[in-house]
Coordinates of C-alpha atoms in Angstrom, one line a residue:
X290 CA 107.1 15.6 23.7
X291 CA 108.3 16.1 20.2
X292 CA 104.9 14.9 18.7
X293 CA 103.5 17.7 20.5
X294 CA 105.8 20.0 19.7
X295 CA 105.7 20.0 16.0
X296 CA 102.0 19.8 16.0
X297 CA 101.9 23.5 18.3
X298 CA 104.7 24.2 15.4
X299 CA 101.9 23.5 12.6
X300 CA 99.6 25.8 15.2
X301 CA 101.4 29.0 15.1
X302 CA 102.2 28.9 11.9
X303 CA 98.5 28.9 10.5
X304 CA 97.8 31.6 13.5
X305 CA 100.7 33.7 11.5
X306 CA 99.5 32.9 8.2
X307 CA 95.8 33.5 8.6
X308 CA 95.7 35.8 11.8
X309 CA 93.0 33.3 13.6
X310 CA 93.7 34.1 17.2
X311 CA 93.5 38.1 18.4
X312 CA 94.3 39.7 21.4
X313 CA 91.7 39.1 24.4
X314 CA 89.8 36.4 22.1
X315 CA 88.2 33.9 23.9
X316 CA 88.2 30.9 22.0
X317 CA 84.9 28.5 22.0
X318 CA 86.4 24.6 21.0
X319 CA 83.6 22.1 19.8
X320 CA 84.8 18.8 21.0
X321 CA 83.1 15.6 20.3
X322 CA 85.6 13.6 22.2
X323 CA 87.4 12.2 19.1
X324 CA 91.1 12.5 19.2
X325 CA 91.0 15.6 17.2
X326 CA 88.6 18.1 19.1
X327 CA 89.8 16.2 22.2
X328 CA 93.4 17.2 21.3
X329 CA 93.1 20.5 19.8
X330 CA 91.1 21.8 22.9
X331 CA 94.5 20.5 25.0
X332 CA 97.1 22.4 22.8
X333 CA 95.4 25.8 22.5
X334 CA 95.6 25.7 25.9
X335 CA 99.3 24.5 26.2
X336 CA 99.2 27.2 23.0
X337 CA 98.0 29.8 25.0
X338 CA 100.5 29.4 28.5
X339 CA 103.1 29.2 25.1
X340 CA 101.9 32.7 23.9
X341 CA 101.9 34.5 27.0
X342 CA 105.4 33.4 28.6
X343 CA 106.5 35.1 24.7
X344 CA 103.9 37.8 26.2
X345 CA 102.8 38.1 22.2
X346 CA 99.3 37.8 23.1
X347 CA 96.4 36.8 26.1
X348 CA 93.5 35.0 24.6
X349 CA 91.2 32.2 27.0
X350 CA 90.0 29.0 25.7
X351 CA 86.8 26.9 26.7
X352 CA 85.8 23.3 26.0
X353 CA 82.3 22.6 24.7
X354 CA 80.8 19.4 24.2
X355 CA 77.6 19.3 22.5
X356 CA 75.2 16.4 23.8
X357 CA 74.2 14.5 20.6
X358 CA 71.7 12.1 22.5
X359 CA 74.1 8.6 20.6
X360 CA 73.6 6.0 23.1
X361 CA 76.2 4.8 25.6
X362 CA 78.5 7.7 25.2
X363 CA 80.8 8.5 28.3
X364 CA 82.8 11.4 28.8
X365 CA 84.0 10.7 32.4
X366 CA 87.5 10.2 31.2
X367 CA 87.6 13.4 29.1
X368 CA 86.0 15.6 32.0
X369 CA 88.3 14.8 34.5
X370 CA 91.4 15.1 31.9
X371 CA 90.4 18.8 31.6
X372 CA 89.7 19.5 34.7
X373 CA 93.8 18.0 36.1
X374 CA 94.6 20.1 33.5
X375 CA 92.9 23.4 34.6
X376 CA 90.8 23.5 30.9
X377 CA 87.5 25.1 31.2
X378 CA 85.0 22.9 29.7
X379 CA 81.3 22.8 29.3
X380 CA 78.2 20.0 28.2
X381 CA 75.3 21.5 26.8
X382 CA 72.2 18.9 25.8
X383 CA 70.7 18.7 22.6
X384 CA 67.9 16.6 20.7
X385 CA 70.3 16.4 17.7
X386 CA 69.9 12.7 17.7
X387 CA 65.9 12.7 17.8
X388 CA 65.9 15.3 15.1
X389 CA 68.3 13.0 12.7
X390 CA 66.4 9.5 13.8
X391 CA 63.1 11.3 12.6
X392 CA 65.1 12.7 9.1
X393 CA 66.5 9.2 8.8
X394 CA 66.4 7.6 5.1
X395 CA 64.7 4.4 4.3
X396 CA 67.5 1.9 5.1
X397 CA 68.4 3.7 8.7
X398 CA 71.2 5.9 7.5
X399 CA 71.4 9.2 9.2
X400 CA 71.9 12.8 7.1
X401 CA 75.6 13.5 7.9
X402 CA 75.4 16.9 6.7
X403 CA 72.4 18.0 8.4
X404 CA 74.4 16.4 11.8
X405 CA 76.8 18.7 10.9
X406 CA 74.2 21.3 10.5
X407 CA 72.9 21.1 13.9
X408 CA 75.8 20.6 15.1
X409 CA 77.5 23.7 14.7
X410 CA 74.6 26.0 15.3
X411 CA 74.8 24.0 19.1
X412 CA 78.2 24.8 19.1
X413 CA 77.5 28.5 18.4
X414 CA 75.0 29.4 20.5
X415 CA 76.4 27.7 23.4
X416 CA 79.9 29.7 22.5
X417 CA 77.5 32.9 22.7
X418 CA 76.5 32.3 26.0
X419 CA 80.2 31.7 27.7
X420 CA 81.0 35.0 26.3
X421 CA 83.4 33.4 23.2
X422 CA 84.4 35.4 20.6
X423 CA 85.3 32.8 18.4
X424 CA 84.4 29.1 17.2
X425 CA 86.8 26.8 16.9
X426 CA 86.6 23.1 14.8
X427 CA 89.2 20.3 14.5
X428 CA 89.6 20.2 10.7
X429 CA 92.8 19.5 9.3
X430 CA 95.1 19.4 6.5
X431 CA 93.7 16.0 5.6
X432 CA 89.8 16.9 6.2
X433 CA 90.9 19.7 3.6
X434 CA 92.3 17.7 0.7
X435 CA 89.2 15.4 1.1
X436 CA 86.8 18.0 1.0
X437 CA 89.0 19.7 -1.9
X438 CA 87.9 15.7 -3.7
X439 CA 84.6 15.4 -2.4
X440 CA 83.6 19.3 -3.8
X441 CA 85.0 18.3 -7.0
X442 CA 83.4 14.5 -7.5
X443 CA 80.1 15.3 -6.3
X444 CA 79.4 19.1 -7.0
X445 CA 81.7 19.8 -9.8
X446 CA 83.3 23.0 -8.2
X447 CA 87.3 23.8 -6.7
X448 CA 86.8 24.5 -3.0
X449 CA 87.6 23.5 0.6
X450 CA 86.9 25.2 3.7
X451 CA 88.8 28.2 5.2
X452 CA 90.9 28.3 7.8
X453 CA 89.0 31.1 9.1
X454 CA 85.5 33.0 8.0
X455 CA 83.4 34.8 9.8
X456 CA 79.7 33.3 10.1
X457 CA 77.2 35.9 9.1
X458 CA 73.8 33.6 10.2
X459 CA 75.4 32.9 13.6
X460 CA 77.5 36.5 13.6
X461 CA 80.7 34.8 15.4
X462 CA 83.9 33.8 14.0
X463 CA 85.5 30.8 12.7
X464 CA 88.4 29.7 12.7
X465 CA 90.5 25.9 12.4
X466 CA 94.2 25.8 14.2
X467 CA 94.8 22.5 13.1
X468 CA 94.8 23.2 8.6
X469 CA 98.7 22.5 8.6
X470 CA 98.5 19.7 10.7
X471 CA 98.4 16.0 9.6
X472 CA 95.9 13.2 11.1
X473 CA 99.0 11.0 11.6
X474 CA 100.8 14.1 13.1
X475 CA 97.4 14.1 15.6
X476 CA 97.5 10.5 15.9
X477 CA 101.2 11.0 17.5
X478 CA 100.6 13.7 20.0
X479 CA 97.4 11.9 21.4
X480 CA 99.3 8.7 22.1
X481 CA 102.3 10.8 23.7
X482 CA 100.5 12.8 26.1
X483 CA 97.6 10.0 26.9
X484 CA 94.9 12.4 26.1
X485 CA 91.7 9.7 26.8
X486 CA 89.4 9.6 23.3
X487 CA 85.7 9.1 23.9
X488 CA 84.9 6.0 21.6
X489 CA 81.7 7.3 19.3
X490 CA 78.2 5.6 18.7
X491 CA 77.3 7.1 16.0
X492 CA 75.7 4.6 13.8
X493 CA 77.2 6.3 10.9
X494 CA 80.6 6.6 11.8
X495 CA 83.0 4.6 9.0
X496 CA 80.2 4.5 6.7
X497 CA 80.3 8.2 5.0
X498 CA 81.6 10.1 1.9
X499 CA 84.2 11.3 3.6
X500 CA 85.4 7.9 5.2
X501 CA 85.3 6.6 1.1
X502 CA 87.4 9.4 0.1
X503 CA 89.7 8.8 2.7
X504 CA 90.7 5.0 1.5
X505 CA 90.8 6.5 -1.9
X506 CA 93.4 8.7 -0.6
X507 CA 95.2 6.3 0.6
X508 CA 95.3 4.1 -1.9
X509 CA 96.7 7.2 -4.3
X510 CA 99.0 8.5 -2.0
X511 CA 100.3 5.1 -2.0
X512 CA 101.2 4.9 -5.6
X513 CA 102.7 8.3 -5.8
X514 CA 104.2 9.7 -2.4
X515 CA 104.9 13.2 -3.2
X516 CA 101.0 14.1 -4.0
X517 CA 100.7 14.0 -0.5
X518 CA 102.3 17.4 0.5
X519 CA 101.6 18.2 -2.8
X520 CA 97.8 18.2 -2.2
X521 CA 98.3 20.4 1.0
X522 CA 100.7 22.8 -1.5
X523 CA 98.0 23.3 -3.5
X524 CA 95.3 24.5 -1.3
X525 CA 97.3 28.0 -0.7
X526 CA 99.6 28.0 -3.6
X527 CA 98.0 30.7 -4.7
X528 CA 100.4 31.7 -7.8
X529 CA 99.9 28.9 -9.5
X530 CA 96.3 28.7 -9.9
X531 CA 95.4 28.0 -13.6
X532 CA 91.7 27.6 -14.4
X533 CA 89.7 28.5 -17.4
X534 CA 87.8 32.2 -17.9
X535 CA 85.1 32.0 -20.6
X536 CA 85.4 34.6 -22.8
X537 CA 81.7 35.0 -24.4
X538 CA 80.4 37.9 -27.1
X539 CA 77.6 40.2 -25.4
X540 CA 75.3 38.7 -28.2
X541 CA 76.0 35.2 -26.7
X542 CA 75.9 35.8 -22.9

């Protein structure tokens, strides 16, 4: 179990850093059935038995799976995982996948970001109605760097997302255990512990932004190593930020 290990390592470190799991929180997990949501849902709650044999805190954790409507999708596999494992875990329907056929652009191709729109409002009002006190995505440290690029190249500004923020719209929580974590390190732990990975349908899936800025990555992290961890330094390096401050006469402001 040493994949798993250093990945619930990566966990409590970014719940020590940014204070993302409280006392009596129960903690809503939006799993698509990719090997991320499908695997963070699985280590909270091995994260959880780990917290309360330390006796440092009791929090609950519950599996939701928002029904997107793609074609073909089966989550037998992943619902009986959860329940051998004890794991609370929930499927709530949506017409997300009408909603983005009907937005669709010319050539076919679905609005990723509105997906991610509806999405998460699912997510959230489901997590309202199992009593959750928090949301909780599978970003991680590499969905950060690539957002870090992606805000930069196509919107000319220095941000990622937080590893935890409090949603005034939906007036929950949240918050993203996996920020120190890498895909490979994910990629490890799902293969040691056989957790089952629901294959996606989404027409869009490999063809994105994202998926571009990830071979870009690649490539670069290729040809110089180091900017790897680098990349991850840099997102809470805090001390060393360096970025111009205009200095402008009243007259000229």
């Amino acid at each position: 179990m040493n994949a798993m290990k250093k990945l619930l390592g990566c966990i409590r470190k970014a719940d020590r850093d940014y204070r993302l799991i409280d006392n009596h929180d129960r903690i809503a997990v939006g799993v698509s059935g990719g090997k991320d949501s499908m695997l963070l849902l699985y280590c909270l709650h091995l994260y959880r038995q780990f917290c309360q044999r330390l006796n440092t805190k009791t929090f609950e954790v519950v599996g939701i799976h928002i029904e997107m409507g793609f074609p073909d999708m089966d989550f037998t596999l992943a619902r009986q995982f959860f329940e051998e494992k004890g794991i609370e875990f929930h499927e709530e329907p949506s017409r997300i996948y009408d909603i983005l056929k009907i937005q669709a652009a010319e050539n076919g191709a679905l609005p990723c970001s509105l997906c991610s729109t509806l999405k998460k409002g699912a997510v959230n009002e489901a997590a309202k109605k199992y009593g959750c006190t928090k949301v909780c995505f599978a970003h991680h440290a590499d969905d950060a760097v690539e957002t870090l690029l992606m805000n930069a190249i196509h919107g000319g500004r220095i941000a990622t997302f937080a590893p935890k923020m409090f949603m005034s719209n939906a007036q929950i929580a949240f918050i993203r255990p996996f920020v120190y974590a890498r895909e490979s390190q994910l990629r490890a732990a799902v293969e040691e512990c056989g957790i089952p990975v629901v294959a996606s349908t989404c027409p869009m899936d490999g063809h994105t932004q994202r998926q571009e800025m990830k071979d870009m990555l690649e490539d670069l992290y290729r040809k110089y190593p180091m900017a790897r961890d680098n990349f991850l330094l840099m997102l809470h390096n805090e001390k060393q930020i360096r970025l111009w401050h205009e200095e402008k006469d009243d007259e000229n402001a």
